[in-house]
Short mmCIF file of N, CA and C in Angstrom, two decimals:
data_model
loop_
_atom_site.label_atom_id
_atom_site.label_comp_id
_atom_site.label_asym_id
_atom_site.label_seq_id
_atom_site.Cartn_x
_atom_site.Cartn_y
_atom_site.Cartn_z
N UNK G 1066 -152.15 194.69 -88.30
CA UNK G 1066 -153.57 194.94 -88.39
C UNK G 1066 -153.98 195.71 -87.15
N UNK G 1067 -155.20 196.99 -87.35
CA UNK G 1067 -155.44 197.40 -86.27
C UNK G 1067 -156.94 197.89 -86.79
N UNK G 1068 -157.54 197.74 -85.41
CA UNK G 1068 -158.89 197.45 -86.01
C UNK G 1068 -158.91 198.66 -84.93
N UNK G 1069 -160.27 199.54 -84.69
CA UNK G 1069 -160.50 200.89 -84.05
C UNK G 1069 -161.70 200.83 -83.79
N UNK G 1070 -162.12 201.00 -82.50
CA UNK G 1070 -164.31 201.47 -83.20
C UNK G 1070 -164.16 202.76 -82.10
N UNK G 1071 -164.59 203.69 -82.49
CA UNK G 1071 -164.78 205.06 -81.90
C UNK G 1071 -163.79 205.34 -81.55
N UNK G 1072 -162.52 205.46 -81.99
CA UNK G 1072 -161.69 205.63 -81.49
C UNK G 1072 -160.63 205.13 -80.70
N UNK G 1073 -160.97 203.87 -80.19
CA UNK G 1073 -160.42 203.20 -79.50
C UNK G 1073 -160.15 201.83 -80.21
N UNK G 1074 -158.76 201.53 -79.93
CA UNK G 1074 -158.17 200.33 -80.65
C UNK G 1074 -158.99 198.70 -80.52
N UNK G 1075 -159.73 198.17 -80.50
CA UNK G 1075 -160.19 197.13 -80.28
C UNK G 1075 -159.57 195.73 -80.64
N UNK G 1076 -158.74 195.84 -81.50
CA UNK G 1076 -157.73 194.67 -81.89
C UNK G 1076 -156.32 195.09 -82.36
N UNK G 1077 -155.63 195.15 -82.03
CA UNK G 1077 -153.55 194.94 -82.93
C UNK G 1077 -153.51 193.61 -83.05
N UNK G 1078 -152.67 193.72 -84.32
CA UNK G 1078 -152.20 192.48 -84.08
C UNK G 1078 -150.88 192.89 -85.09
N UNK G 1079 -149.61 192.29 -85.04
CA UNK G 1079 -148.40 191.94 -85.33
C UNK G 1079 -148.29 190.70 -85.90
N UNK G 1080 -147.92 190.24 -86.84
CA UNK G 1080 -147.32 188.54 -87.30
C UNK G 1080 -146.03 188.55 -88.18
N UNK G 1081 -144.51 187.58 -87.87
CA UNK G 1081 -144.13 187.20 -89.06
C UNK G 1081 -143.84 185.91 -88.60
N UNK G 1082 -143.97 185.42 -89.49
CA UNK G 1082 -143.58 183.96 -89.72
C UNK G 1082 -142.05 183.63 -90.68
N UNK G 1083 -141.94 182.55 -90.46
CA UNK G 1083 -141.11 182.53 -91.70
C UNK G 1083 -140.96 180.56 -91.19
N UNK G 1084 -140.73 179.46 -92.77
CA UNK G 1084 -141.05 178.63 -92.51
C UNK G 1084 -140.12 178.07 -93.49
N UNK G 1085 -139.67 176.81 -93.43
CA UNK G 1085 -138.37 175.96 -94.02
C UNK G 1085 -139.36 175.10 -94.55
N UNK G 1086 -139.72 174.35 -95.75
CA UNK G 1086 -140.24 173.28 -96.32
C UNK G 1086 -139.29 172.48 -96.37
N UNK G 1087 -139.05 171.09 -97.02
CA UNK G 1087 -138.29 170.30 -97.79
C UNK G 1087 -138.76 169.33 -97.92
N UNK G 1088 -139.19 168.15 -98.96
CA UNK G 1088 -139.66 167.38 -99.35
C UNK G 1088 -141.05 167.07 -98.80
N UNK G 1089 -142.00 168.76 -99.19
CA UNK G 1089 -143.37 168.32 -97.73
C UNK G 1089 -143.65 168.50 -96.58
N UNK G 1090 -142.65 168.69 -96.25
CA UNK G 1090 -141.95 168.90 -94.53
C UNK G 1090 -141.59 169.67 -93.63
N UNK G 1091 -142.68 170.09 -92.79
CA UNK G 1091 -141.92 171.68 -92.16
C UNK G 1091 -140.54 171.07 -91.28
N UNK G 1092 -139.27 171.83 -91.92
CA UNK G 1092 -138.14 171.38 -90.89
C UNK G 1092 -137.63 172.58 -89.93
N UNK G 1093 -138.10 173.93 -90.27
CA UNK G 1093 -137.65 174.83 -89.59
C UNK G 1093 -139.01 176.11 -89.51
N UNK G 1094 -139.06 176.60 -88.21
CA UNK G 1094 -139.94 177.87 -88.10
C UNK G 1094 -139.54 178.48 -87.03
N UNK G 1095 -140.09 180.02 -87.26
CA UNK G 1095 -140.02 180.95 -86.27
C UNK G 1095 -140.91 181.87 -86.75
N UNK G 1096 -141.69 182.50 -85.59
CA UNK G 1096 -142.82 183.27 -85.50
C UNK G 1096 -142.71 184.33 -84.29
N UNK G 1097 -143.23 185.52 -84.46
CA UNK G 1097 -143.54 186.25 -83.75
C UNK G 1097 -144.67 186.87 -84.15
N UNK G 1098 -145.49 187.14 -82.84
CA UNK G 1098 -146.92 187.35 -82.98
C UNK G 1098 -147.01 188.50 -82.01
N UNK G 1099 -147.40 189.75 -81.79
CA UNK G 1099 -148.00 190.54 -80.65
C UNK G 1099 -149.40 190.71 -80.84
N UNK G 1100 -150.38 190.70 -80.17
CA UNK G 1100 -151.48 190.81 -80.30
C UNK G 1100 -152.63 191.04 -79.27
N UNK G 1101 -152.78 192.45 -79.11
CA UNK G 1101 -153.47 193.25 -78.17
C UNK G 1101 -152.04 193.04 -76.96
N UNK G 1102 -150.81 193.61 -77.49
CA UNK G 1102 -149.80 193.61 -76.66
C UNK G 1102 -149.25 192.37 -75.98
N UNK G 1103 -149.37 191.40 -76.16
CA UNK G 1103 -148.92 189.96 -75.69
C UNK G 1103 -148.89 189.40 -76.83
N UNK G 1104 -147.03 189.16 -76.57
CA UNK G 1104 -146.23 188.73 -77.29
C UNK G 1104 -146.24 187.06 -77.34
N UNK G 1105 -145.89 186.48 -78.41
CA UNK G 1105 -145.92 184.77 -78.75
C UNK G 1105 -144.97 184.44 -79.42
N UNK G 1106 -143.56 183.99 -79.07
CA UNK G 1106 -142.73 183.95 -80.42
C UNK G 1106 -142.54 182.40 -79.92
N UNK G 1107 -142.35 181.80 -81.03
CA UNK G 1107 -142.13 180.45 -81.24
C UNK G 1107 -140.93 180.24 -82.35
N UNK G 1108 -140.14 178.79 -82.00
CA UNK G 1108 -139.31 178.55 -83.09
C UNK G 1108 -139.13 177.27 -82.78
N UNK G 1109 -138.80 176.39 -83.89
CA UNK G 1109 -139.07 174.84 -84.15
C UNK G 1109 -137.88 174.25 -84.91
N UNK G 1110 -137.79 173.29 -85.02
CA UNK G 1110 -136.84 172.41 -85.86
C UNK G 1110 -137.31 170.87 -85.54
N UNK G 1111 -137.30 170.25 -87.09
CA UNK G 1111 -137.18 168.78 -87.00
C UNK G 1111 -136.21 168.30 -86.35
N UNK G 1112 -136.76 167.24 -85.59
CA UNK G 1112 -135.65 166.28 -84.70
C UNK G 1112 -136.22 164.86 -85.24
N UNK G 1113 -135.51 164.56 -85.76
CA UNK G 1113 -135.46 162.94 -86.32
C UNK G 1113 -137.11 162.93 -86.52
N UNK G 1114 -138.28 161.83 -85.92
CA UNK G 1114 -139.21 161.70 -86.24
C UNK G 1114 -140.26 162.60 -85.71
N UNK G 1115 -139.47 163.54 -84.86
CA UNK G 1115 -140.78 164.57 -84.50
C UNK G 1115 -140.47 165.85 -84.68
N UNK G 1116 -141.43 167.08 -84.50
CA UNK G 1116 -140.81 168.57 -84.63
C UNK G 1116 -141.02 169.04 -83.61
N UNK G 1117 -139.86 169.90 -82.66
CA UNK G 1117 -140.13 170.04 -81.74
C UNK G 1117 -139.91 171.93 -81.27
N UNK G 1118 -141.03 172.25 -81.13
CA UNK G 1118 -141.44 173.91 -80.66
C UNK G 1118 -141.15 173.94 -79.12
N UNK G 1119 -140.50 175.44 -79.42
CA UNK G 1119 -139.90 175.82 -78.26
C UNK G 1119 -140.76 177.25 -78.12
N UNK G 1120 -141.19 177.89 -77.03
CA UNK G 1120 -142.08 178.69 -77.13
C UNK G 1120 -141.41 179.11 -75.24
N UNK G 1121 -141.32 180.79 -74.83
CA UNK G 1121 -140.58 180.93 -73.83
C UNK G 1121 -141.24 180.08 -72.32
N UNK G 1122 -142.24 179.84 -71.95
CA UNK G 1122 -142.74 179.15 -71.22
C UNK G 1122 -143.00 177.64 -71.89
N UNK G 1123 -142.87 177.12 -72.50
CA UNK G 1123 -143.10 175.61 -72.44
C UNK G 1123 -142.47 175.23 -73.69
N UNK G 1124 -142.49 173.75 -74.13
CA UNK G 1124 -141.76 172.76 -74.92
C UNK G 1124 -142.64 171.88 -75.27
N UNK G 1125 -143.02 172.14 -76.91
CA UNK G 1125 -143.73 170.89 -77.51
C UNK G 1125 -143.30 170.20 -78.20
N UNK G 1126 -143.44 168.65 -78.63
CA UNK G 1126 -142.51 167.64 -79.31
C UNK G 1126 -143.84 167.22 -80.01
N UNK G 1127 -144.29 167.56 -81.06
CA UNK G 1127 -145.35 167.18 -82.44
C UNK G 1127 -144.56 166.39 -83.45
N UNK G 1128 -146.09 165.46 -83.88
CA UNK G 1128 -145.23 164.53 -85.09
C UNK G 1128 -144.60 165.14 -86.17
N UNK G 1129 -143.83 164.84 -86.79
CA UNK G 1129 -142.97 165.55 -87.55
C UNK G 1129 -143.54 165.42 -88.79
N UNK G 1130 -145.08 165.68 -88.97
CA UNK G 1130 -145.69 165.50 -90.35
C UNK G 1130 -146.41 166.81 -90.10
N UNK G 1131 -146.47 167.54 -88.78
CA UNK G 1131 -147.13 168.49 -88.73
C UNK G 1131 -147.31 169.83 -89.85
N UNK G 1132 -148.27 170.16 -90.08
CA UNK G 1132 -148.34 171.45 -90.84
C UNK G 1132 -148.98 172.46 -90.27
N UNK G 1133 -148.67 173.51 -90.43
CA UNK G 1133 -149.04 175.12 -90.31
C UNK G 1133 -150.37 175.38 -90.80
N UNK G 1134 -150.83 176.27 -89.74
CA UNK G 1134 -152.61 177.15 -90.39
C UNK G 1134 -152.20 178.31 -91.75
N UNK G 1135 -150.59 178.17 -91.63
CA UNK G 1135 -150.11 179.30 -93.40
C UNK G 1135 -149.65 178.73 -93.80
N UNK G 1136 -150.01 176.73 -94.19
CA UNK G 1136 -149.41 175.89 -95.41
C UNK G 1136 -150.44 175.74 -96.35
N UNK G 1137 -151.87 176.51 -96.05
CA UNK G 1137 -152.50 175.74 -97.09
C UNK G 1137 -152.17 176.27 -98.30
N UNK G 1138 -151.40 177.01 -98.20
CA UNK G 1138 -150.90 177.45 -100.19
C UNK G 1138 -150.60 175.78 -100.76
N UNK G 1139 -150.50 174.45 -99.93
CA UNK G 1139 -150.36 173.92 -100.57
C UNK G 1139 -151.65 172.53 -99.93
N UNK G 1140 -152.24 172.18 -101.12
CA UNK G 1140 -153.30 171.29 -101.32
C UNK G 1140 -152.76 169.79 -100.27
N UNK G 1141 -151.89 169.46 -100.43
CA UNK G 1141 -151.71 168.55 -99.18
C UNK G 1141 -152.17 168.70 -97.43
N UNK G 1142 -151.94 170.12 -97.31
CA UNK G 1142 -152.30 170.43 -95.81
C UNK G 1142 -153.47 170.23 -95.63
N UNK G 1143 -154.54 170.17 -96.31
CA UNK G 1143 -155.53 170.16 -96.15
C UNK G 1143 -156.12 168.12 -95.80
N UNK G 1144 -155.32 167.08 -95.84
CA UNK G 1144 -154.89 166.16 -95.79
C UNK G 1144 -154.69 166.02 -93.86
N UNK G 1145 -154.42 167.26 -93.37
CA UNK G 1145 -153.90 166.68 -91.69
C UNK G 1145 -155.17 166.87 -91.00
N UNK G 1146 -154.86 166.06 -89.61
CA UNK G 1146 -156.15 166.75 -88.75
C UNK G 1146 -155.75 167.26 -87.50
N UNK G 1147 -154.63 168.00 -87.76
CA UNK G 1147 -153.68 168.63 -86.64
C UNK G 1147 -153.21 169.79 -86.95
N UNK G 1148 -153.49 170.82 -86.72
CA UNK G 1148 -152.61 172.32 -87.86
C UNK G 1148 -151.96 173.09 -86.23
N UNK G 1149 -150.66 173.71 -86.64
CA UNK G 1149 -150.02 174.34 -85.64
C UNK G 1149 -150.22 175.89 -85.94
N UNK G 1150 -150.86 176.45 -85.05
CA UNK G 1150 -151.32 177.55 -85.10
C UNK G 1150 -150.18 178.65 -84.92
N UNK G 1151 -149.30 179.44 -85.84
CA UNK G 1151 -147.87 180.14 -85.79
C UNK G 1151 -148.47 181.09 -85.01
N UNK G 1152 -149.62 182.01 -85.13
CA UNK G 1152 -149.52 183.20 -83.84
C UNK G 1152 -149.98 182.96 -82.49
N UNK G 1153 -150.41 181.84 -82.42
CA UNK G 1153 -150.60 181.49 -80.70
C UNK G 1153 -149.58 179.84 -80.18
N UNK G 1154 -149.31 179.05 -81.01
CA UNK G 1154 -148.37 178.08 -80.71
C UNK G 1154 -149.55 177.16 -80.14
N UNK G 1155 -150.97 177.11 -80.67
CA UNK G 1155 -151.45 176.01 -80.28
C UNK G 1155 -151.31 175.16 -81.25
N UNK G 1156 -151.89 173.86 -80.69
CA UNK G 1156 -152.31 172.93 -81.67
C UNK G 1156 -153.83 172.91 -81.80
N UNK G 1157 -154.35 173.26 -83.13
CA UNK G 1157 -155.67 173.15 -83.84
C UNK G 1157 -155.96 171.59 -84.37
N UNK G 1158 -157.45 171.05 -84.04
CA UNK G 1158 -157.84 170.41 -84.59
C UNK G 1158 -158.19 170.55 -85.91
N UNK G 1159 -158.01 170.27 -86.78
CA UNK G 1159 -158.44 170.57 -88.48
C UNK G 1159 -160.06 169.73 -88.84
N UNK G 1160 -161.10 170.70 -89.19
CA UNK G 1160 -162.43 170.15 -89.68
C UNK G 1160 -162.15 170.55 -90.85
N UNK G 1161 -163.11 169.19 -91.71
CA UNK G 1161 -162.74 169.26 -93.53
C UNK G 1161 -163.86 169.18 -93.96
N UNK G 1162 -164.26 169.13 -95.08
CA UNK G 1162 -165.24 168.63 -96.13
C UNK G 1162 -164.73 169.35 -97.32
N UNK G 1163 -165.35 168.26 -98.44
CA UNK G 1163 -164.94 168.83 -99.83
C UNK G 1163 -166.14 169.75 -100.29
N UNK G 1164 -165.43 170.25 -101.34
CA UNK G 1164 -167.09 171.08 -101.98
C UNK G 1164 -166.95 170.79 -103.36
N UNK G 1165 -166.25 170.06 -103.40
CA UNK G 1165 -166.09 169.58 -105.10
C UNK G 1165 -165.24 170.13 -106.16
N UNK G 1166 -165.78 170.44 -107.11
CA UNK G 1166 -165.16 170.88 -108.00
C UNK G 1166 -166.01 172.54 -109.21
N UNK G 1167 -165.05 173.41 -109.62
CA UNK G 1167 -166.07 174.58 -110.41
C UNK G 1167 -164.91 175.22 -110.98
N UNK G 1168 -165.06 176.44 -111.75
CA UNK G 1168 -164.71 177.04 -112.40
C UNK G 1168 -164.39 178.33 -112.04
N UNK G 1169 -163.11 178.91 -111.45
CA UNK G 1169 -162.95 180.10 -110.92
C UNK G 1169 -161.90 180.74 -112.42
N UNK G 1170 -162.77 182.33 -111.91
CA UNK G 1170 -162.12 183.33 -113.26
C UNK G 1170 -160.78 184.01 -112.41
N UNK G 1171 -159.63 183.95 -112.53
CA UNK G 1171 -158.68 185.11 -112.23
C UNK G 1171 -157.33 185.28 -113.56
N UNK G 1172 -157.89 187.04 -112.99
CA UNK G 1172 -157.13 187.57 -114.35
C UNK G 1172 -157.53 187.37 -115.10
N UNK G 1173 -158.80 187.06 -115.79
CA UNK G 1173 -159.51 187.06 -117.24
C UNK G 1173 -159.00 185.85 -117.27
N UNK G 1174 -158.30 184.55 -116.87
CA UNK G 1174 -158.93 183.23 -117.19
C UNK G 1174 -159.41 182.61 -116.70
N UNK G 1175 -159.84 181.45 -117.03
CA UNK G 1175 -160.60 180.33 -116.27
C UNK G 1175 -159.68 179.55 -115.41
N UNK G 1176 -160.56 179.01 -114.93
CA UNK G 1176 -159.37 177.63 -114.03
C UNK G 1176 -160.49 176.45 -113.50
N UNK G 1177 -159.96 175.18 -113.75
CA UNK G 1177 -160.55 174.49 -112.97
C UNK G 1177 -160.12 173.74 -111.75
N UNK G 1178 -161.52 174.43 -110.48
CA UNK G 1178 -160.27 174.13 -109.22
C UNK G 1178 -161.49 173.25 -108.12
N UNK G 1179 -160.50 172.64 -107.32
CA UNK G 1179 -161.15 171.81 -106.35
C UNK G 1179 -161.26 172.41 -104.80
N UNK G 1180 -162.46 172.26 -104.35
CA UNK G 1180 -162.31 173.37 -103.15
C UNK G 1180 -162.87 172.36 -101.60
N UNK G 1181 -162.17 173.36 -100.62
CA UNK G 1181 -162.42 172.36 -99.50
C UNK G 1181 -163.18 173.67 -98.52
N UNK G 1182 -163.83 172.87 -97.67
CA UNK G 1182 -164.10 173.85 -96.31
C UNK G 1182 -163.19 173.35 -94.95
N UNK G 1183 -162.70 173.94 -94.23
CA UNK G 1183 -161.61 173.99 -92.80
C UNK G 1183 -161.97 174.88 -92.15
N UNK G 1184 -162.22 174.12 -91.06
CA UNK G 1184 -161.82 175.16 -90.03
C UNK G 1184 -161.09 174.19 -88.79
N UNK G 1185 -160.55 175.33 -87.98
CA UNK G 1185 -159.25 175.42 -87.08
C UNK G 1185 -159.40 176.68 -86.31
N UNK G 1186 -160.01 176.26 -84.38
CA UNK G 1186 -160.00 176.97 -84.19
C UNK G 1186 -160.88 178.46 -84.04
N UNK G 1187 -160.63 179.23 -84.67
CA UNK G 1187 -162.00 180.23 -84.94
C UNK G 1187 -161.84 180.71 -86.10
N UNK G 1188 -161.15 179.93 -86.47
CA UNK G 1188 -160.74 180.27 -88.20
C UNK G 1188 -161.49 179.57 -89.23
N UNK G 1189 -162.42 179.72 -89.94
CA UNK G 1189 -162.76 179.15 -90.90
C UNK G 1189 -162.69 179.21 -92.70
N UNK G 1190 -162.29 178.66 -93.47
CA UNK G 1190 -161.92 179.05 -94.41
C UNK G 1190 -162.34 178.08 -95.71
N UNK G 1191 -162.96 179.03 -97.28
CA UNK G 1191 -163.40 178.22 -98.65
C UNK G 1191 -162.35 178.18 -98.91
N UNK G 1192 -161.42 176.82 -99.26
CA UNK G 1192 -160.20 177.25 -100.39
C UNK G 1192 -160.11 176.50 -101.70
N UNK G 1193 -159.88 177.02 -102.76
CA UNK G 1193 -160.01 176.35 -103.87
C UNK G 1193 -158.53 176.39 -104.61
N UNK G 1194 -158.45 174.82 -104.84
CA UNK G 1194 -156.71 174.90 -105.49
C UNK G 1194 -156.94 174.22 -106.63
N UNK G 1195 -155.94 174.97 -107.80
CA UNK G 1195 -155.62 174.54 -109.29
C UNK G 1195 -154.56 173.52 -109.22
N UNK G 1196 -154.85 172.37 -109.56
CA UNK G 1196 -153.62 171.61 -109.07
C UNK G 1196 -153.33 171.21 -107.70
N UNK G 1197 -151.44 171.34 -107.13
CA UNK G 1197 -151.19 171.30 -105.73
C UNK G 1197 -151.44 172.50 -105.11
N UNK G 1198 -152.16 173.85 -105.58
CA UNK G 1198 -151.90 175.18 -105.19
C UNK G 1198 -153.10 175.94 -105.03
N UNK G 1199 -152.55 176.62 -104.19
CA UNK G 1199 -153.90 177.62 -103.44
C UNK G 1199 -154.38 178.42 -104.96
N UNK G 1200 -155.25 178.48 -105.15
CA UNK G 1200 -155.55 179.59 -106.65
C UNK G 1200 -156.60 180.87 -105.93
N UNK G 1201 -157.45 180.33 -104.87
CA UNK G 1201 -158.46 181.38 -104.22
C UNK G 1201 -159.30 180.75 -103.11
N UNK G 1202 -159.54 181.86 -102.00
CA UNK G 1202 -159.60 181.49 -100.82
C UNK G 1202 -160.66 182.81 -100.04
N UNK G 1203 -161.52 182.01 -99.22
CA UNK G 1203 -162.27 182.84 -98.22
C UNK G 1203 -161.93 182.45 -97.29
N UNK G 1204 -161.38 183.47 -96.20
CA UNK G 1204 -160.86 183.55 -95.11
C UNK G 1204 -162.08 184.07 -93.57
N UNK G 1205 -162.72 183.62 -93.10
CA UNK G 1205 -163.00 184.12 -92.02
C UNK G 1205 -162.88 184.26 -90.80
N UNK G 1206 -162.59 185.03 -89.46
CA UNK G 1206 -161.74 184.98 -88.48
C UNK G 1206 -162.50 186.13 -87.74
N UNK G 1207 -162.99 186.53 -86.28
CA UNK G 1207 -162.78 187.25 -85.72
C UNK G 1207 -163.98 188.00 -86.12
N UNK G 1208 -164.60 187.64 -86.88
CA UNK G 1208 -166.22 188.54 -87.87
C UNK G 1208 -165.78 188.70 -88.71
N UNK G 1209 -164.60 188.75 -89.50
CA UNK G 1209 -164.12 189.49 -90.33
C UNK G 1209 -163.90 188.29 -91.46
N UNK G 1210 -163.86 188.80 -93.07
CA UNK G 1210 -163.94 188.18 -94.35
C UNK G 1210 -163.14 188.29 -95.09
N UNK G 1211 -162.05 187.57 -95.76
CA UNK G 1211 -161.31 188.71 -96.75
C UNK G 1211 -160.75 187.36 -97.97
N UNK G 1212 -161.27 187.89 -99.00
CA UNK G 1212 -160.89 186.88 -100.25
C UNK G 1212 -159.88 187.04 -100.81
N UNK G 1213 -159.48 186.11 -101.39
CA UNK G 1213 -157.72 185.85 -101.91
C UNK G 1213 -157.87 185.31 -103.01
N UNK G 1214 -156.95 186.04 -103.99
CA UNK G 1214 -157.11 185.46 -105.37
C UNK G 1214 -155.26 185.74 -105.51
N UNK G 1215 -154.71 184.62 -106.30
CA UNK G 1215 -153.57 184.28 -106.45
C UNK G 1215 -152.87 185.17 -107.51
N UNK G 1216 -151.63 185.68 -107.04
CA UNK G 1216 -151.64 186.87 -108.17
C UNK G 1216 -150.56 185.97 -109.16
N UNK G 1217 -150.10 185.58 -109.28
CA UNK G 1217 -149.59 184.37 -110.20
C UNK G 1217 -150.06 182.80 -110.56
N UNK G 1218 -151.01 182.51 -110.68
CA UNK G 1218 -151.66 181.45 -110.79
C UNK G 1218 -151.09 180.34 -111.58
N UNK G 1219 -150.54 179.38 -111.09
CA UNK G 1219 -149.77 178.14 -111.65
C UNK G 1219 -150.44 177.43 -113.00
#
């Protein structure tokens, strides 16, 4: 992402992630982040009851139930009040509330989905899931807005 105003770059940013599930469970990650040129790479692995991030200046040991600010594709994350932030390696407090329940159209069908409000951070976000799964999502961050609609919908 690169954002510009008159010419001049005002934001870069770089991200990949990549993340190991298994039964629920983040057991493996690694991230690299550059952003406005300062670099963040992190990488993790479960150790028995905790997960423990290694990041080039310091060493964190988190409960090993922890989830990611890019798990909410699944309706459980929304369940923690701890989210590990993959492009800066913090730990986010998680704010919730429900918004109930409605009727979202994608792809010419219906769906009936349950939606939450979160935020984490300076991140705030509508997400509405069909089932265990993200189906559609408002993202806000930074001033910026950007909606998500699931291109395979479960």
């Amino acid at each position: 992402i690169e954002v510009s105003v008159l010419f001049v770059t005002a934001l870069s940013m770089q991200h990949k992630s990549s993340e190991r599930w298994e039964d629920g469970k983040l057991v493996e990650l690694s991230a690299d982040t550059v952003k406005n040129d300062h670099q963040t790479k992190l990488n993790g692995k479960q150790a028995g009851d905790q997960f423990v991030l290694v990041q080039p200046e310091k060493k964190l040991v988190l409960p090993a139930d922890i989830a990611t600010v890019d798990s909410f594709w699944l309706m459980s994350s929304v369940s923690h009040n701890k989210m590990l932030d993959t492009r800066s390696g913090e730990v986010l407090d998680l704010k919730k509330k429900g918004l109930g329940k409605k009727t979202v159209r994608v792809h010419d069908n219906d769906y009936e989905v349950e939606g939450y409000h979160v935020e984490a951070g300076g991140t705030r976000a509508d997400l509405w899931y069909h089932g265990d799964y993200l189906l559609a999502s408002d993202v806000s961050e930074d001033g910026q807005t950007a909606h998500m609609l699931s291109a395979h919908p479960l």
